[in-house]
Amino acid sequence: MRTPQVVVVMGVAGTGKTTIGPLLAARLGVPYAEGDDFHPKANIDKMTAGIPLDDSDRWPWLDAIGHWAHGRAGLGGVVSSSALKRAYRDRLRAVAPGVVFVHLTGDRKLIEDRMAHRQGHFMPTALLDSQFATLEPLGPDEAGVAVDVAGGPEEITERAVLALDGLSTASAQQ
């Protein structure tokens, strides 16, 4: 029996972190935490106004997510976080060393279309360019997998589960 992983579902806005995260958690039999819930009100106000966050806005948010992930070590869990830069993922790993990333990736046009049709979210489509400009994909030395967001939520979740299984199998063989 392998120890349940703590998974950070990452990617630019509109890739489906909030949709795929709970589905993945259910498939893995672990709790889900919505990364947006860790933002202080000032961050949400800033993003709602169409102003991108800077690193000083993100550090406390990333630390809060990292502390949640650390508390789930050995128990498993799934949390969403854009985690766009390597430095942000390093910050998460500094607090929760065993986290594994599922990077939701996809065509910009598809993501923009999904963002334009979602209801009740504070992140405007206008910030998508800044998200893509900031994005640093997972490095080969980072524990994680990239999963394409084409298709429906169940299909994407299945790809994520299979990719994580492949990652666990590869780690066990080393």
JSON list of N, CA, C and O in Angstrom, two decimals, residues 91-127:
[
{"chain": "A", "resi": 91, "resn": "ARG", "atom": "N", "xyz": [8.52, 27.40, -3.39]},
{"chain": "A", "resi": 91, "resn": "ARG", "atom": "CA", "xyz": [7.99, 27.91, -2.11]},
{"chain": "A", "resi": 91, "resn": "ARG", "atom": "C", "xyz": [7.03, 26.88, -1.51]},
{"chain": "A", "resi": 91, "resn": "ARG", "atom": "O", "xyz": [7.07, 26.62, -0.30]},
{"chain": "A", "resi": 92, "resn": "LEU", "atom": "N", "xyz": [6.17, 26.29, -2.34]},
{"chain": "A", "resi": 92, "resn": "LEU", "atom": "CA", "xyz": [5.26, 25.25, -1.85]},
{"chain": "A", "resi": 92, "resn": "LEU", "atom": "C", "xyz": [6.04, 24.04, -1.35]},
{"chain": "A", "resi": 92, "resn": "LEU", "atom": "O", "xyz": [5.74, 23.50, -0.28]},
{"chain": "A", "resi": 93, "resn": "ARG", "atom": "N", "xyz": [7.05, 23.62, -2.11]},
{"chain": "A", "resi": 93, "resn": "ARG", "atom": "CA", "xyz": [7.85, 22.46, -1.71]},
{"chain": "A", "resi": 93, "resn": "ARG", "atom": "C", "xyz": [8.66, 22.74, -0.45]},
{"chain": "A", "resi": 93, "resn": "ARG", "atom": "O", "xyz": [8.96, 21.81, 0.31]},
{"chain": "A", "resi": 94, "resn": "ALA", "atom": "N", "xyz": [9.04, 23.99, -0.20]},
{"chain": "A", "resi": 94, "resn": "ALA", "atom": "CA", "xyz": [9.79, 24.33, 1.01]},
{"chain": "A", "resi": 94, "resn": "ALA", "atom": "C", "xyz": [8.95, 24.05, 2.26]},
{"chain": "A", "resi": 94, "resn": "ALA", "atom": "O", "xyz": [9.48, 23.64, 3.29]},
{"chain": "A", "resi": 95, "resn": "VAL", "atom": "N", "xyz": [7.64, 24.25, 2.15]},
{"chain": "A", "resi": 95, "resn": "VAL", "atom": "CA", "xyz": [6.74, 24.02, 3.27]},
{"chain": "A", "resi": 95, "resn": "VAL", "atom": "C", "xyz": [6.23, 22.57, 3.26]},
{"chain": "A", "resi": 95, "resn": "VAL", "atom": "O", "xyz": [6.06, 21.96, 4.31]},
{"chain": "A", "resi": 96, "resn": "ALA", "atom": "N", "xyz": [6.00, 22.03, 2.09]},
{"chain": "A", "resi": 96, "resn": "ALA", "atom": "CA", "xyz": [5.44, 20.68, 1.92]},
{"chain": "A", "resi": 96, "resn": "ALA", "atom": "C", "xyz": [6.30, 19.92, 0.91]},
{"chain": "A", "resi": 96, "resn": "ALA", "atom": "O", "xyz": [5.95, 19.82, -0.27]},
{"chain": "A", "resi": 97, "resn": "PRO", "atom": "N", "xyz": [7.43, 19.37, 1.36]},
{"chain": "A", "resi": 97, "resn": "PRO", "atom": "CA", "xyz": [8.42, 18.79, 0.43]},
{"chain": "A", "resi": 97, "resn": "PRO", "atom": "C", "xyz": [7.91, 17.66, -0.47]},
{"chain": "A", "resi": 97, "resn": "PRO", "atom": "O", "xyz": [8.42, 17.49, -1.56]},
{"chain": "A", "resi": 98, "resn": "GLY", "atom": "N", "xyz": [6.91, 16.93, -0.08]},
{"chain": "A", "resi": 98, "resn": "GLY", "atom": "CA", "xyz": [6.49, 15.78, -0.87]},
{"chain": "A", "resi": 98, "resn": "GLY", "atom": "C", "xyz": [5.41, 16.05, -1.90]},
{"chain": "A", "resi": 98, "resn": "GLY", "atom": "O", "xyz": [4.92, 15.10, -2.53]},
{"chain": "A", "resi": 99, "resn": "VAL", "atom": "N", "xyz": [5.02, 17.30, -2.11]},
{"chain": "A", "resi": 99, "resn": "VAL", "atom": "CA", "xyz": [3.92, 17.55, -3.04]},
{"chain": "A", "resi": 99, "resn": "VAL", "atom": "C", "xyz": [4.30, 17.15, -4.47]},
{"chain": "A", "resi": 99, "resn": "VAL", "atom": "O", "xyz": [5.46, 17.19, -4.85]},
{"chain": "A", "resi": 100, "resn": "VAL", "atom": "N", "xyz": [3.27, 16.76, -5.20]},
{"chain": "A", "resi": 100, "resn": "VAL", "atom": "CA", "xyz": [3.39, 16.38, -6.61]},
{"chain": "A", "resi": 100, "resn": "VAL", "atom": "C", "xyz": [2.45, 17.30, -7.38]},
{"chain": "A", "resi": 100, "resn": "VAL", "atom": "O", "xyz": [1.35, 17.60, -6.92]},
{"chain": "A", "resi": 101, "resn": "PHE", "atom": "N", "xyz": [2.88, 17.74, -8.55]},
{"chain": "A", "resi": 101, "resn": "PHE", "atom": "CA", "xyz": [2.08, 18.68, -9.34]},
{"chain": "A", "resi": 101, "resn": "PHE", "atom": "C", "xyz": [1.40, 18.00, -10.52]},
{"chain": "A", "resi": 101, "resn": "PHE", "atom": "O", "xyz": [2.01, 17.17, -11.19]},
{"chain": "A", "resi": 102, "resn": "VAL", "atom": "N", "xyz": [0.15, 18.38, -10.75]},
{"chain": "A", "resi": 102, "resn": "VAL", "atom": "CA", "xyz": [-0.56, 18.03, -11.97]},
{"chain": "A", "resi": 102, "resn": "VAL", "atom": "C", "xyz": [-0.76, 19.35, -12.69]},
{"chain": "A", "resi": 102, "resn": "VAL", "atom": "O", "xyz": [-1.55, 20.19, -12.27]},
{"chain": "A", "resi": 103, "resn": "HIS", "atom": "N", "xyz": [0.01, 19.55, -13.77]},
{"chain": "A", "resi": 103, "resn": "HIS", "atom": "CA", "xyz": [-0.06, 20.79, -14.54]},
{"chain": "A", "resi": 103, "resn": "HIS", "atom": "C", "xyz": [-1.09, 20.63, -15.64]},
{"chain": "A", "resi": 103, "resn": "HIS", "atom": "O", "xyz": [-0.88, 19.87, -16.59]},
{"chain": "A", "resi": 104, "resn": "LEU", "atom": "N", "xyz": [-2.21, 21.33, -15.50]},
{"chain": "A", "resi": 104, "resn": "LEU", "atom": "CA", "xyz": [-3.25, 21.32, -16.52]},
{"chain": "A", "resi": 104, "resn": "LEU", "atom": "C", "xyz": [-2.83, 22.26, -17.64]},
{"chain": "A", "resi": 104, "resn": "LEU", "atom": "O", "xyz": [-2.61, 23.45, -17.41]},
{"chain": "A", "resi": 105, "resn": "THR", "atom": "N", "xyz": [-2.67, 21.71, -18.83]},
{"chain": "A", "resi": 105, "resn": "THR", "atom": "CA", "xyz": [-2.18, 22.48, -19.97]},
{"chain": "A", "resi": 105, "resn": "THR", "atom": "C", "xyz": [-3.20, 22.44, -21.10]},
{"chain": "A", "resi": 105, "resn": "THR", "atom": "O", "xyz": [-4.03, 21.53, -21.16]},
{"chain": "A", "resi": 106, "resn": "GLY", "atom": "N", "xyz": [-3.10, 23.42, -21.99]},
{"chain": "A", "resi": 106, "resn": "GLY", "atom": "CA", "xyz": [-4.01, 23.39, -23.11]},
{"chain": "A", "resi": 106, "resn": "GLY", "atom": "C", "xyz": [-3.83, 24.57, -24.04]},
{"chain": "A", "resi": 106, "resn": "GLY", "atom": "O", "xyz": [-3.09, 25.51, -23.74]},
{"chain": "A", "resi": 107, "resn": "ASP", "atom": "N", "xyz": [-4.54, 24.50, -25.13]},
{"chain": "A", "resi": 107, "resn": "ASP", "atom": "CA", "xyz": [-4.54, 25.54, -26.14]},
{"chain": "A", "resi": 107, "resn": "ASP", "atom": "C", "xyz": [-5.12, 26.82, -25.57]},
{"chain": "A", "resi": 107, "resn": "ASP", "atom": "O", "xyz": [-6.19, 26.81, -24.93]},
{"chain": "A", "resi": 108, "resn": "ARG", "atom": "N", "xyz": [-4.45, 27.95, -25.81]},
{"chain": "A", "resi": 108, "resn": "ARG", "atom": "CA", "xyz": [-4.88, 29.22, -25.25]},
{"chain": "A", "resi": 108, "resn": "ARG", "atom": "C", "xyz": [-6.31, 29.57, -25.66]},
{"chain": "A", "resi": 108, "resn": "ARG", "atom": "O", "xyz": [-7.10, 30.06, -24.86]},
{"chain": "A", "resi": 109, "resn": "LYS", "atom": "N", "xyz": [-6.66, 29.33, -26.92]},
{"chain": "A", "resi": 109, "resn": "LYS", "atom": "CA", "xyz": [-8.01, 29.65, -27.41]},
{"chain": "A", "resi": 109, "resn": "LYS", "atom": "C", "xyz": [-9.07, 28.86, -26.65]},
{"chain": "A", "resi": 109, "resn": "LYS", "atom": "O", "xyz": [-10.11, 29.41, -26.27]},
{"chain": "A", "resi": 110, "resn": "LEU", "atom": "N", "xyz": [-8.83, 27.58, -26.41]},
{"chain": "A", "resi": 110, "resn": "LEU", "atom": "CA", "xyz": [-9.77, 26.75, -25.66]},
{"chain": "A", "resi": 110, "resn": "LEU", "atom": "C", "xyz": [-9.93, 27.29, -24.24]},
{"chain": "A", "resi": 110, "resn": "LEU", "atom": "O", "xyz": [-11.05, 27.41, -23.73]},
{"chain": "A", "resi": 111, "resn": "ILE", "atom": "N", "xyz": [-8.82, 27.63, -23.61]},
{"chain": "A", "resi": 111, "resn": "ILE", "atom": "CA", "xyz": [-8.86, 28.12, -22.24]},
{"chain": "A", "resi": 111, "resn": "ILE", "atom": "C", "xyz": [-9.60, 29.47, -22.16]},
{"chain": "A", "resi": 111, "resn": "ILE", "atom": "O", "xyz": [-10.43, 29.68, -21.28]},
{"chain": "A", "resi": 112, "resn": "GLU", "atom": "N", "xyz": [-9.31, 30.35, -23.11]},
{"chain": "A", "resi": 112, "resn": "GLU", "atom": "CA", "xyz": [-9.99, 31.64, -23.13]},
{"chain": "A", "resi": 112, "resn": "GLU", "atom": "C", "xyz": [-11.50, 31.45, -23.31]},
{"chain": "A", "resi": 112, "resn": "GLU", "atom": "O", "xyz": [-12.31, 32.12, -22.65]},
{"chain": "A", "resi": 113, "resn": "ASP", "atom": "N", "xyz": [-11.89, 30.54, -24.18]},
{"chain": "A", "resi": 113, "resn": "ASP", "atom": "CA", "xyz": [-13.30, 30.27, -24.40]},
{"chain": "A", "resi": 113, "resn": "ASP", "atom": "C", "xyz": [-13.97, 29.75, -23.12]},
{"chain": "A", "resi": 113, "resn": "ASP", "atom": "O", "xyz": [-15.06, 30.19, -22.75]},
{"chain": "A", "resi": 114, "resn": "ARG", "atom": "N", "xyz": [-13.30, 28.86, -22.42]},
{"chain": "A", "resi": 114, "resn": "ARG", "atom": "CA", "xyz": [-13.86, 28.34, -21.16]},
{"chain": "A", "resi": 114, "resn": "ARG", "atom": "C", "xyz": [-13.99, 29.45, -20.12]},
{"chain": "A", "resi": 114, "resn": "ARG", "atom": "O", "xyz": [-14.97, 29.52, -19.40]},
{"chain": "A", "resi": 115, "resn": "MET", "atom": "N", "xyz": [-12.98, 30.32, -20.05]},
{"chain": "A", "resi": 115, "resn": "MET", "atom": "CA", "xyz": [-13.03, 31.43, -19.09]},
{"chain": "A", "resi": 115, "resn": "MET", "atom": "C", "xyz": [-14.20, 32.36, -19.41]},
{"chain": "A", "resi": 115, "resn": "MET", "atom": "O", "xyz": [-14.88, 32.83, -18.50]},
{"chain": "A", "resi": 116, "resn": "ALA", "atom": "N", "xyz": [-14.42, 32.62, -20.68]},
{"chain": "A", "resi": 116, "resn": "ALA", "atom": "CA", "xyz": [-15.48, 33.54, -21.09]},
{"chain": "A", "resi": 116, "resn": "ALA", "atom": "C", "xyz": [-16.87, 33.01, -20.73]},
{"chain": "A", "resi": 116, "resn": "ALA", "atom": "O", "xyz": [-17.80, 33.80, -20.54]},
{"chain": "A", "resi": 117, "resn": "HIS", "atom": "N", "xyz": [-17.00, 31.70, -20.60]},
{"chain": "A", "resi": 117, "resn": "HIS", "atom": "CA", "xyz": [-18.31, 31.10, -20.33]},
{"chain": "A", "resi": 117, "resn": "HIS", "atom": "C", "xyz": [-18.54, 30.70, -18.88]},
{"chain": "A", "resi": 117, "resn": "HIS", "atom": "O", "xyz": [-19.62, 30.23, -18.55]},
{"chain": "A", "resi": 118, "resn": "ARG", "atom": "N", "xyz": [-17.55, 30.90, -18.02]},
{"chain": "A", "resi": 118, "resn": "ARG", "atom": "CA", "xyz": [-17.79, 30.50, -16.63]},
{"chain": "A", "resi": 118, "resn": "ARG", "atom": "C", "xyz": [-18.48, 31.62, -15.87]},
{"chain": "A", "resi": 118, "resn": "ARG", "atom": "O", "xyz": [-18.32, 32.80, -16.18]},
{"chain": "A", "resi": 119, "resn": "GLN", "atom": "N", "xyz": [-19.23, 31.22, -14.88]},
{"chain": "A", "resi": 119, "resn": "GLN", "atom": "CA", "xyz": [-20.05, 32.16, -14.10]},
{"chain": "A", "resi": 119, "resn": "GLN", "atom": "C", "xyz": [-19.46, 32.36, -12.71]},
{"chain": "A", "resi": 119, "resn": "GLN", "atom": "O", "xyz": [-18.95, 31.43, -12.10]},
{"chain": "A", "resi": 120, "resn": "GLY", "atom": "N", "xyz": [-19.55, 33.59, -12.22]},
{"chain": "A", "resi": 120, "resn": "GLY", "atom": "CA", "xyz": [-19.24, 33.86, -10.82]},
{"chain": "A", "resi": 120, "resn": "GLY", "atom": "C", "xyz": [-17.80, 33.72, -10.39]},
{"chain": "A", "resi": 120, "resn": "GLY", "atom": "O", "xyz": [-17.53, 33.47, -9.22]},
{"chain": "A", "resi": 121, "resn": "HIS", "atom": "N", "xyz": [-16.85, 33.88, -11.28]},
{"chain": "A", "resi": 121, "resn": "HIS", "atom": "CA", "xyz": [-15.44, 33.80, -10.90]},
{"chain": "A", "resi": 121, "resn": "HIS", "atom": "C", "xyz": [-14.83, 35.18, -11.01]},
{"chain": "A", "resi": 121, "resn": "HIS", "atom": "O", "xyz": [-15.15, 35.94, -11.91]},
{"chain": "A", "resi": 122, "resn": "PHE", "atom": "N", "xyz": [-13.93, 35.50, -10.06]},
{"chain": "A", "resi": 122, "resn": "PHE", "atom": "CA", "xyz": [-13.37, 36.85, -10.01]},
{"chain": "A", "resi": 122, "resn": "PHE", "atom": "C", "xyz": [-12.28, 37.12, -11.04]},
{"chain": "A", "resi": 122, "resn": "PHE", "atom": "O", "xyz": [-11.96, 38.26, -11.31]},
{"chain": "A", "resi": 123, "resn": "MET", "atom": "N", "xyz": [-11.71, 36.09, -11.65]},
{"chain": "A", "resi": 123, "resn": "MET", "atom": "CA", "xyz": [-10.59, 36.29, -12.58]},
{"chain": "A", "resi": 123, "resn": "MET", "atom": "C", "xyz": [-11.10, 36.64, -13.97]},
{"chain": "A", "resi": 123, "resn": "MET", "atom": "O", "xyz": [-11.72, 35.81, -14.63]},
{"chain": "A", "resi": 124, "resn": "PRO", "atom": "N", "xyz": [-10.85, 37.86, -14.43]},
{"chain": "A", "resi": 124, "resn": "PRO", "atom": "CA", "xyz": [-11.31, 38.23, -15.77]},
{"chain": "A", "resi": 124, "resn": "PRO", "atom": "C", "xyz": [-10.42, 37.65, -16.87]},
{"chain": "A", "resi": 124, "resn": "PRO", "atom": "O", "xyz": [-9.23, 37.40, -16.66]},
{"chain": "A", "resi": 125, "resn": "THR", "atom": "N", "xyz": [-11.02, 37.44, -18.03]},
{"chain": "A", "resi": 125, "resn": "THR", "atom": "CA", "xyz": [-10.30, 36.92, -19.19]},
{"chain": "A", "resi": 125, "resn": "THR", "atom": "C", "xyz": [-9.12, 37.81, -19.56]},
{"chain": "A", "resi": 125, "resn": "THR", "atom": "O", "xyz": [-8.10, 37.33, -20.06]},
{"chain": "A", "resi": 126, "resn": "ALA", "atom": "N", "xyz": [-9.23, 39.10, -19.25]},
{"chain": "A", "resi": 126, "resn": "ALA", "atom": "CA", "xyz": [-8.16, 40.05, -19.59]},
{"chain": "A", "resi": 126, "resn": "ALA", "atom": "C", "xyz": [-6.82, 39.70, -18.93]},
{"chain": "A", "resi": 126, "resn": "ALA", "atom": "O", "xyz": [-5.77, 40.08, -19.43]},
{"chain": "A", "resi": 127, "resn": "LEU", "atom": "N", "xyz": [-6.85, 38.95, -17.84]},
{"chain": "A", "resi": 127, "resn": "LEU", "atom": "CA", "xyz": [-5.59, 38.59, -17.16]},
{"chain": "A", "resi": 127, "resn": "LEU", "atom": "C", "xyz": [-4.95, 37.32, -17.72]},
{"chain": "A", "resi": 127, "resn": "LEU", "atom": "O", "xyz": [-3.86, 36.92, -17.29]}
]
